[in-house]
Coordinates of C-alpha atoms in Angstrom, one line a residue:
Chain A
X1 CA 128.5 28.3 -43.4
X2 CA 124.6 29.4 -44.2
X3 CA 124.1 32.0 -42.0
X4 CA 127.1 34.8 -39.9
X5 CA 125.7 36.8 -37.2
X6 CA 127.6 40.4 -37.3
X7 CA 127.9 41.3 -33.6
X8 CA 128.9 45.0 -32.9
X9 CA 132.5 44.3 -30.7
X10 CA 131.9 47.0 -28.2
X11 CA 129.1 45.5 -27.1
X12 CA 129.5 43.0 -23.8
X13 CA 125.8 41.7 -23.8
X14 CA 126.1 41.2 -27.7
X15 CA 129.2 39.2 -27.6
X16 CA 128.3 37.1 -25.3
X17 CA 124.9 36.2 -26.3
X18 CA 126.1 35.2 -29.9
X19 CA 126.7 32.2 -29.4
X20 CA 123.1 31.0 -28.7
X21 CA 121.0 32.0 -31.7
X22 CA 122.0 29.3 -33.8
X23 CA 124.2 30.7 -36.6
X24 CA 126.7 29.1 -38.4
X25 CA 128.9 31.8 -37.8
X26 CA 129.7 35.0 -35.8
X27 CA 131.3 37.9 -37.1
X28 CA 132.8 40.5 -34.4
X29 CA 132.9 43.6 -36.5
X30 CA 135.6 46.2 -35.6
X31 CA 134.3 48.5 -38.9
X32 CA 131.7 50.1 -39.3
X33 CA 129.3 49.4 -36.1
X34 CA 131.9 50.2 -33.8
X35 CA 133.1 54.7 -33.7
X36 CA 136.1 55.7 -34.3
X37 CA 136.9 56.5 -30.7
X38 CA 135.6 53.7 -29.5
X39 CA 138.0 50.9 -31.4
X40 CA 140.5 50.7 -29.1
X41 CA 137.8 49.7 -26.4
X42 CA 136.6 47.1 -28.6
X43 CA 139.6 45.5 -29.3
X44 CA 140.4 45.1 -26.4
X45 CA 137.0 43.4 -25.2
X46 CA 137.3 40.8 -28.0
X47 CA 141.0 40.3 -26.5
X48 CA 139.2 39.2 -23.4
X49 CA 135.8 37.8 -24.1
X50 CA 136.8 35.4 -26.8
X51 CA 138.1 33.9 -24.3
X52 CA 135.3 32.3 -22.8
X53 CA 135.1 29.4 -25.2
X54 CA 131.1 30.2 -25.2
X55 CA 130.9 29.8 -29.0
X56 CA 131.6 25.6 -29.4
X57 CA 130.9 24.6 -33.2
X58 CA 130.9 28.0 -34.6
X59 CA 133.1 29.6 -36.8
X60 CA 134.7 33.0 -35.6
X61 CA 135.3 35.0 -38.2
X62 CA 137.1 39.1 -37.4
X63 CA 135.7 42.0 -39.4
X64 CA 138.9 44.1 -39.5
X65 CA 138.9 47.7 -40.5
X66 CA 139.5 47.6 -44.5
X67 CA 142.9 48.6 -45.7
X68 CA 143.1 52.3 -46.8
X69 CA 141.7 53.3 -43.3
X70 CA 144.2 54.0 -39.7
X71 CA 142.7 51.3 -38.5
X72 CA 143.6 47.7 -39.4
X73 CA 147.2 47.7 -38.4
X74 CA 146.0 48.1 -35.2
X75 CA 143.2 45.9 -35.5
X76 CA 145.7 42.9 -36.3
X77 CA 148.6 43.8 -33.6
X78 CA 145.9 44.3 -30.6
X79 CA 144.0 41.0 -31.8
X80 CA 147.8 38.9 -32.3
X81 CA 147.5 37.0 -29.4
X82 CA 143.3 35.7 -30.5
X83 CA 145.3 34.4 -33.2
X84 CA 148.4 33.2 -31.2
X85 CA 146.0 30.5 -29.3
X86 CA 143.5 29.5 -32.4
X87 CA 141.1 31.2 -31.1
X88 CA 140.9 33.7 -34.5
X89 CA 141.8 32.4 -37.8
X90 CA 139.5 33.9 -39.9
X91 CA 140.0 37.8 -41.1
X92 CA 136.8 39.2 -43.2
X93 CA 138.5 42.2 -45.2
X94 CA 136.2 44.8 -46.4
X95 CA 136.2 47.1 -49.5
X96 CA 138.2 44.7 -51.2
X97 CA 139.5 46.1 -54.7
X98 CA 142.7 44.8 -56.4
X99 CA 144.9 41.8 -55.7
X100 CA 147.3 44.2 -54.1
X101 CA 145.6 45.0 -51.4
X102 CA 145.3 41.6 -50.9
X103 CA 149.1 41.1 -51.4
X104 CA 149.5 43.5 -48.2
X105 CA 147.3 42.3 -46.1
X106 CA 149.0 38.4 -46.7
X107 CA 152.2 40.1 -45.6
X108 CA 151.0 41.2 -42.4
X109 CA 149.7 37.5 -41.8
X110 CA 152.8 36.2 -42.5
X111 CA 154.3 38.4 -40.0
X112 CA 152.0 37.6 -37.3
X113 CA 152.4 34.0 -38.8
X114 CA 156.6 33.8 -38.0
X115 CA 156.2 36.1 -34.8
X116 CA 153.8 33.6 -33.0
X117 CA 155.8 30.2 -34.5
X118 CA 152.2 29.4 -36.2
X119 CA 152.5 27.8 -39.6
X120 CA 152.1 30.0 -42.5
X121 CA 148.7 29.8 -43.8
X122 CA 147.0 29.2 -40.5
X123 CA 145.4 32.6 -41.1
X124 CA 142.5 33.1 -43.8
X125 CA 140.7 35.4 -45.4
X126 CA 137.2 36.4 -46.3
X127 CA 136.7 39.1 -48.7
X128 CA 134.2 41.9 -48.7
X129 CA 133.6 43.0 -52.6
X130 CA 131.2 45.9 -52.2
X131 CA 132.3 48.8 -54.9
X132 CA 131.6 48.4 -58.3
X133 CA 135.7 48.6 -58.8
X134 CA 135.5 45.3 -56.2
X135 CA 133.0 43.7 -58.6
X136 CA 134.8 44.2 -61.7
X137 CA 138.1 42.8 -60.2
X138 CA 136.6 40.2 -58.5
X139 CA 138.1 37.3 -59.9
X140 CA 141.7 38.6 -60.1
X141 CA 141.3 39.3 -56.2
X142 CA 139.6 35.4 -55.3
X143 CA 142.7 34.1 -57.7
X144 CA 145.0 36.5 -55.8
X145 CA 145.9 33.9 -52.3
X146 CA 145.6 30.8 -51.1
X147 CA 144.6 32.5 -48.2
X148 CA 141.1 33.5 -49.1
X149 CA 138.1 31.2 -48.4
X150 CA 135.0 33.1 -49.4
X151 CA 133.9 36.5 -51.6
X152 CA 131.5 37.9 -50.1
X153 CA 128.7 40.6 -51.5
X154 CA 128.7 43.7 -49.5
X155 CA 125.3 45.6 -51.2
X156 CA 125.1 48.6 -49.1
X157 CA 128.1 50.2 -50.1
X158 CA 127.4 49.0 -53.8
X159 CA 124.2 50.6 -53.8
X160 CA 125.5 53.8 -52.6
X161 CA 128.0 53.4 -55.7
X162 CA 126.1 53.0 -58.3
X163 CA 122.4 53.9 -57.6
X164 CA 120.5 50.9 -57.2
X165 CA 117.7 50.5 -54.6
X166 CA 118.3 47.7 -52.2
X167 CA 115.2 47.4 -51.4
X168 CA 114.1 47.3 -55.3
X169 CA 113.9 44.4 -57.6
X170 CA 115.9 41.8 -56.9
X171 CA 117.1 41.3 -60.5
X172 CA 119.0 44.8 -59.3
X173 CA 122.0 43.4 -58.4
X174 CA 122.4 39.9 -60.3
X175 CA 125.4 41.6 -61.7
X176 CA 127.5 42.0 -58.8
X177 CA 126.3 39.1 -57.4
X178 CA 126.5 36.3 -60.1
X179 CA 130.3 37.9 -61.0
X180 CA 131.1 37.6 -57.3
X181 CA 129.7 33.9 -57.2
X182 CA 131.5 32.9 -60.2
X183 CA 134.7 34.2 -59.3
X184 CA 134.6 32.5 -56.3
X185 CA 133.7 29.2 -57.8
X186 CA 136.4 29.8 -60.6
X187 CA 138.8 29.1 -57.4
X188 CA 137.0 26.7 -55.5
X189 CA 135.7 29.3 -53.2
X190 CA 132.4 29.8 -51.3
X191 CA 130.6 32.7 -51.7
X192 CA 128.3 34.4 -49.3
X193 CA 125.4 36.9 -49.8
X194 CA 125.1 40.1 -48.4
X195 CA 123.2 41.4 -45.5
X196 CA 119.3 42.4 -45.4
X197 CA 119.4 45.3 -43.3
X198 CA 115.5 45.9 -43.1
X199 CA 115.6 43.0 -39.9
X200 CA 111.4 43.5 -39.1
X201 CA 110.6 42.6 -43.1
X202 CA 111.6 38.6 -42.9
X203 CA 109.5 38.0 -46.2
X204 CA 111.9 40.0 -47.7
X205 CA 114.8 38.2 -45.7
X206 CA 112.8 35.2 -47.5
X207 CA 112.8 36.6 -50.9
X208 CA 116.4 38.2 -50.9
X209 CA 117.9 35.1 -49.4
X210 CA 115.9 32.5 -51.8
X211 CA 117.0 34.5 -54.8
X212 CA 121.1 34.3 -54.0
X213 CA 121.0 31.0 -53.2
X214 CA 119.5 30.4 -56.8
X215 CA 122.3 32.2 -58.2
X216 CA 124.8 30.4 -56.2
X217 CA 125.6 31.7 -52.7
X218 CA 126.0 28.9 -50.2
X219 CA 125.5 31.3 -47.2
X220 CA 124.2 34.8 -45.6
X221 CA 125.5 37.3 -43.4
X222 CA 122.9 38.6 -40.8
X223 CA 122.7 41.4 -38.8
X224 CA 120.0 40.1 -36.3
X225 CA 119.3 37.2 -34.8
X226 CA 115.6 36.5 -35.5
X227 CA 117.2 36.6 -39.1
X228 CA 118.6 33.0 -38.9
X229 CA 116.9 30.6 -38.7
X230 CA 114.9 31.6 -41.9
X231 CA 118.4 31.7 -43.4
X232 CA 119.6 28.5 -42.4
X233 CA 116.6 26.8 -43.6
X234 CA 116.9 28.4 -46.8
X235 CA 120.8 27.4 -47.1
X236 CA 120.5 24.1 -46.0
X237 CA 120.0 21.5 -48.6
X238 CA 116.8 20.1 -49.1
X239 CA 115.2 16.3 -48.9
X240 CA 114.2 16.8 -52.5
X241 CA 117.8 17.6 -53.3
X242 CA 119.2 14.5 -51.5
X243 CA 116.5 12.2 -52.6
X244 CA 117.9 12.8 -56.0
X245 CA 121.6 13.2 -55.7
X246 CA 121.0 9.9 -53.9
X247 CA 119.3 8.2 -56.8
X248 CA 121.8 9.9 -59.6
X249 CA 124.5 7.8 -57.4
X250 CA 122.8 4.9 -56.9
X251 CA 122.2 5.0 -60.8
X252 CA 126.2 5.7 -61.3
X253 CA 126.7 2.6 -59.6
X254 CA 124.9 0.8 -61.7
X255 CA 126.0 2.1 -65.1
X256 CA 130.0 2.2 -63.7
X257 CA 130.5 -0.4 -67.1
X258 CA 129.0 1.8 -69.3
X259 CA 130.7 5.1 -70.8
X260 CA 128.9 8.3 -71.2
X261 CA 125.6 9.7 -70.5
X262 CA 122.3 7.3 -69.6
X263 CA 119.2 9.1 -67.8
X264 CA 117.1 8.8 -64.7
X265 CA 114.0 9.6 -64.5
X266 CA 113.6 11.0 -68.1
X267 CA 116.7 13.5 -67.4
X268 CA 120.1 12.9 -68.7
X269 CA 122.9 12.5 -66.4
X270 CA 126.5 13.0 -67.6
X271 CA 129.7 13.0 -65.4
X272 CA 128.7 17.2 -64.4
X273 CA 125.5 16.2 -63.1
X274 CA 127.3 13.3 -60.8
X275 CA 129.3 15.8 -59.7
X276 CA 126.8 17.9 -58.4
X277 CA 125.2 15.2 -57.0
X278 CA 128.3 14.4 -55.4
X279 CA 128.6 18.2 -53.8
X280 CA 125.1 17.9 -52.8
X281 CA 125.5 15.1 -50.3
X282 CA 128.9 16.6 -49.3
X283 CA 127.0 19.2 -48.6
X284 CA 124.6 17.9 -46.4
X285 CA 127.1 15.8 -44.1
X286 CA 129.0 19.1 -43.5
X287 CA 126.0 20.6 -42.4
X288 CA 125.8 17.9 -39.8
X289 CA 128.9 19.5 -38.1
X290 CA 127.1 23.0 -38.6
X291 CA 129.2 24.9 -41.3
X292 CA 131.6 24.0 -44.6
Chain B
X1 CA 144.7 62.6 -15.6
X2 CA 141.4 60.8 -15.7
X3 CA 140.5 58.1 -18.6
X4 CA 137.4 56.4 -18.7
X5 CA 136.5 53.4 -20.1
X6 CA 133.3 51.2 -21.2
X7 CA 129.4 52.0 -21.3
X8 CA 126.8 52.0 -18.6
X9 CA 124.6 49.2 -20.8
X10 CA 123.6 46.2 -19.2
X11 CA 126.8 43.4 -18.5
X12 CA 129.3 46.7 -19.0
X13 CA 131.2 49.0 -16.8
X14 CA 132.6 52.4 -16.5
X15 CA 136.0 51.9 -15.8
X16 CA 137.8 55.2 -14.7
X17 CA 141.7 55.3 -14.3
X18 CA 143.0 58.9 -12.4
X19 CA 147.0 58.8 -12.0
X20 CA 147.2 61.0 -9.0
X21 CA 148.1 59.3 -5.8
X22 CA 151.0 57.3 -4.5
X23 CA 149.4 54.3 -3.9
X24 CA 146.8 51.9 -5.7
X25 CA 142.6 53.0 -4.9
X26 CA 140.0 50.7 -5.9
X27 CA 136.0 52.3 -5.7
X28 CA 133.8 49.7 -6.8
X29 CA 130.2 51.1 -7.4
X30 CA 128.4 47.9 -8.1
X31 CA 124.2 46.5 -6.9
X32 CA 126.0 42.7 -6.6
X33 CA 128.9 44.5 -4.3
X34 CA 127.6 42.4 -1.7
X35 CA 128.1 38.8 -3.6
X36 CA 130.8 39.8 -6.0
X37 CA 133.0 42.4 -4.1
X38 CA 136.2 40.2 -3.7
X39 CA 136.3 38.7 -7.1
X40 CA 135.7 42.4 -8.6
X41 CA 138.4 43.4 -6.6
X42 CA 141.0 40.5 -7.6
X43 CA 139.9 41.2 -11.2
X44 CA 141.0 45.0 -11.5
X45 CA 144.2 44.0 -8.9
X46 CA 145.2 40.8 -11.4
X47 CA 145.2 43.4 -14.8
X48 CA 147.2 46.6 -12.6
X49 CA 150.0 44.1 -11.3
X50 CA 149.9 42.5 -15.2
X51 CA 150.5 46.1 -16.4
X52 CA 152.8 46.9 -13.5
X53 CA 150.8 50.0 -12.4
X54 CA 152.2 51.0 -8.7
X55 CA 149.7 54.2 -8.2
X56 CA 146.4 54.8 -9.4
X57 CA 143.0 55.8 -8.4
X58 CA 140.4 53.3 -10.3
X59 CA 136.8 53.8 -9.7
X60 CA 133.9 50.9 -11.2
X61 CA 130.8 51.9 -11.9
X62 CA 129.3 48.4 -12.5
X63 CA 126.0 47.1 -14.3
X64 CA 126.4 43.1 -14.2
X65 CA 129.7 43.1 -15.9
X66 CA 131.6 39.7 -16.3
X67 CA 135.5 39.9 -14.9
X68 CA 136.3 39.6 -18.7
X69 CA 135.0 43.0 -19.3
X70 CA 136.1 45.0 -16.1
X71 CA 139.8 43.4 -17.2
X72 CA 139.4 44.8 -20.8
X73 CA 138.1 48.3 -19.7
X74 CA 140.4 48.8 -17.2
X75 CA 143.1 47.7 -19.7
X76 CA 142.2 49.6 -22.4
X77 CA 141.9 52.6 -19.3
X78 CA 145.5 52.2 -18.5
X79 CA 147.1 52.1 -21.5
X80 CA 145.3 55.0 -23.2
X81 CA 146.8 56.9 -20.2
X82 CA 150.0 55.7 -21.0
X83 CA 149.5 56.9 -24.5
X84 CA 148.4 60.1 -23.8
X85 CA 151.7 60.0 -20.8
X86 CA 150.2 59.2 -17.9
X87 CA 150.8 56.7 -15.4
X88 CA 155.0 56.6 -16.1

């Protein structure tokens, strides 16, 4: 998934519109775009709009309120029936800490799981590391289920937390974000960069976006939709990379009798670098059916 | 009692649910009355018999809203008055 639209989900123009800018992914946020007061309302909108199967070839993804607030009990029994027909399978947990949270929110799946005869483990989870205490536990929460598909960077909250501009250098937050990509990879798991909130500044969308891909992100949330095509173009894998994953496997082919490294084009290639090669092209035919 | 429901932006309503009465009252305030009147009225009828509501006074003050949304705001209407122990 290279790009996730956030759409506000007490919003009925928003909702239904989502589905025609192109991203990857839509994320109907029940958190923090949507009041306190005014929860309840949404819920029961995405009960009803999701309904409307305008969103073909995207991935639906819930932002549920996170775990210490009133909220996400409710978020989970008044959603229960987008679950009950496939039409939600995806929960993106913010403010992700510990394992344990984790551990609580798996056991409310489970229940949802057994109450709507759905097989356990139909239900995943996307999780939202945006504290420094997040960061620091991140690969004892993306080791803690089976459940969880993606860590995600959340930088405004981080930002708040420890200082750092977000709209400083980039080097800024490497931290947080190469310790969130390499948990996630430790497990298998994507990982997707957080948001840039300043929507009019898309050379900085550029330069943000270009810089966590390098450290390893596969994929950006978005808060706007002029934000993603930039996005997906920066996510999506290049000629240049295909042309040469192709020739490192054509080369494979040819050396299949011989053990150990041999080189192409002056650079040595060793069972890692087939891999890649490997992931790259995987890459690029899951893009083909718009997200991994 | 009196709950209301939704916004007034574009493709929303404002759905308001008043207990009083003996009877259900549907007011639909809507510019695409003239086209969509029946349909708007099966749509709020469909979600009170759902709910099993026997009296109420709903009034729709519609800007372009889908039947999707005038079913979720008069839902979430209706049983925020039952919360609050109205409509019994």
């Amino acid at each position: 998934m290279r790009s996730a639209l956030y759409v506000p989900a007490n919003s009925p123009s928003k909702i239904l519109n989502s589905g025609i800018y192109g991203a990857d992914g839509i994320i109907f946020d029940v958190e923090d775009s949507v009041l306190p007061h005014q929860k309840d309302e949404a819920r029961y909108l995405l009960l009803e709009m999701l309904r409307l199967d305008e969103y073909k070839d995207t991935r639906l993804i819930i932002r549920i309120n996170d775990i210490q607030s009133s909220y996400w009990k409710d978020d989970l029994r008044t959603l229960g029936p987008l679950f009950k027909d496939g039409i939600l399978k995806v929960l993106r947990i913010p403010k992700v800490e510990s394992a344990d949270q984790i551990h609580i929110i798996e056991e409310e799946l489970k229940n949802i799981e057994i109450r709507y005869g759905l097989n356990l483990g139909t239900l995943s989870i996307e999780c939202i590391i945006e504290s420094p205490n997040g960061v620091e536990h991140a690969f004892e929460i993306a080791s803690s289920s089976h459940r969880i598909q993606a860590m995600v960077f959340g930088a405004e909250d981080y930002c708040n937390s420890t200082g750092v501009d977000r709209y400083g250098p980039l080097f800024a937050l490497d931290y947080p974000r190469s310790r969130i990509v390499s948990a996630a990879a430790s497990q298998g798991k994507a990982a997707y960069d957080t948001v840039w909130g300043a929507f009019t500044d898309i050379q900085g969308l550029i330069k943000d976006a270009e810089h966590s891909r390098a450290l390893g992100f596969v994929g950006k949330s978005v808060i706007h939709p002029d934000q993603i095509e930039v996005v997906n173009s920066i996510f999506s894998v290049s000629e240049k990379e295909i042309a040469w994953a192709q020739a490192i496997l054509n080369h494979s082919l040819l050396e299949k009798n011989q053990t150990g490294a041999y080189s192409v084009n002056g650079v040595m290639v060793d069972q890692p670098v087939i891999e890649r090669a490997k992931r790259i092209l995987t890459r690029r035919d899951v893009e083909g059916k718009k997200y991994e | 009692m009196r709950i209301q429901s939704g916004t007034s932006q574009k493709l929303d309503a404002v759905v308001t649910v008043d207990d009083d009465g003996s009877s259900v009252v549907i007011e639909i305030n809507s510019s695409i009355s003239n086209l969509y009147l029946d349909q708007q009225t099966k749509a709020i009828r469909d979600v009170l018999k759902e709910l099993n509501v026997s009296h109420a006074h709903v009034i729709v003050d519609d800007n372009h809203a889908l039947d999707c949304v005038l079913r979720a705001r008069l839902t979430h209407a209706v049983q925020a008055l039952r919360t609050r122990g109205g409509l019994i």
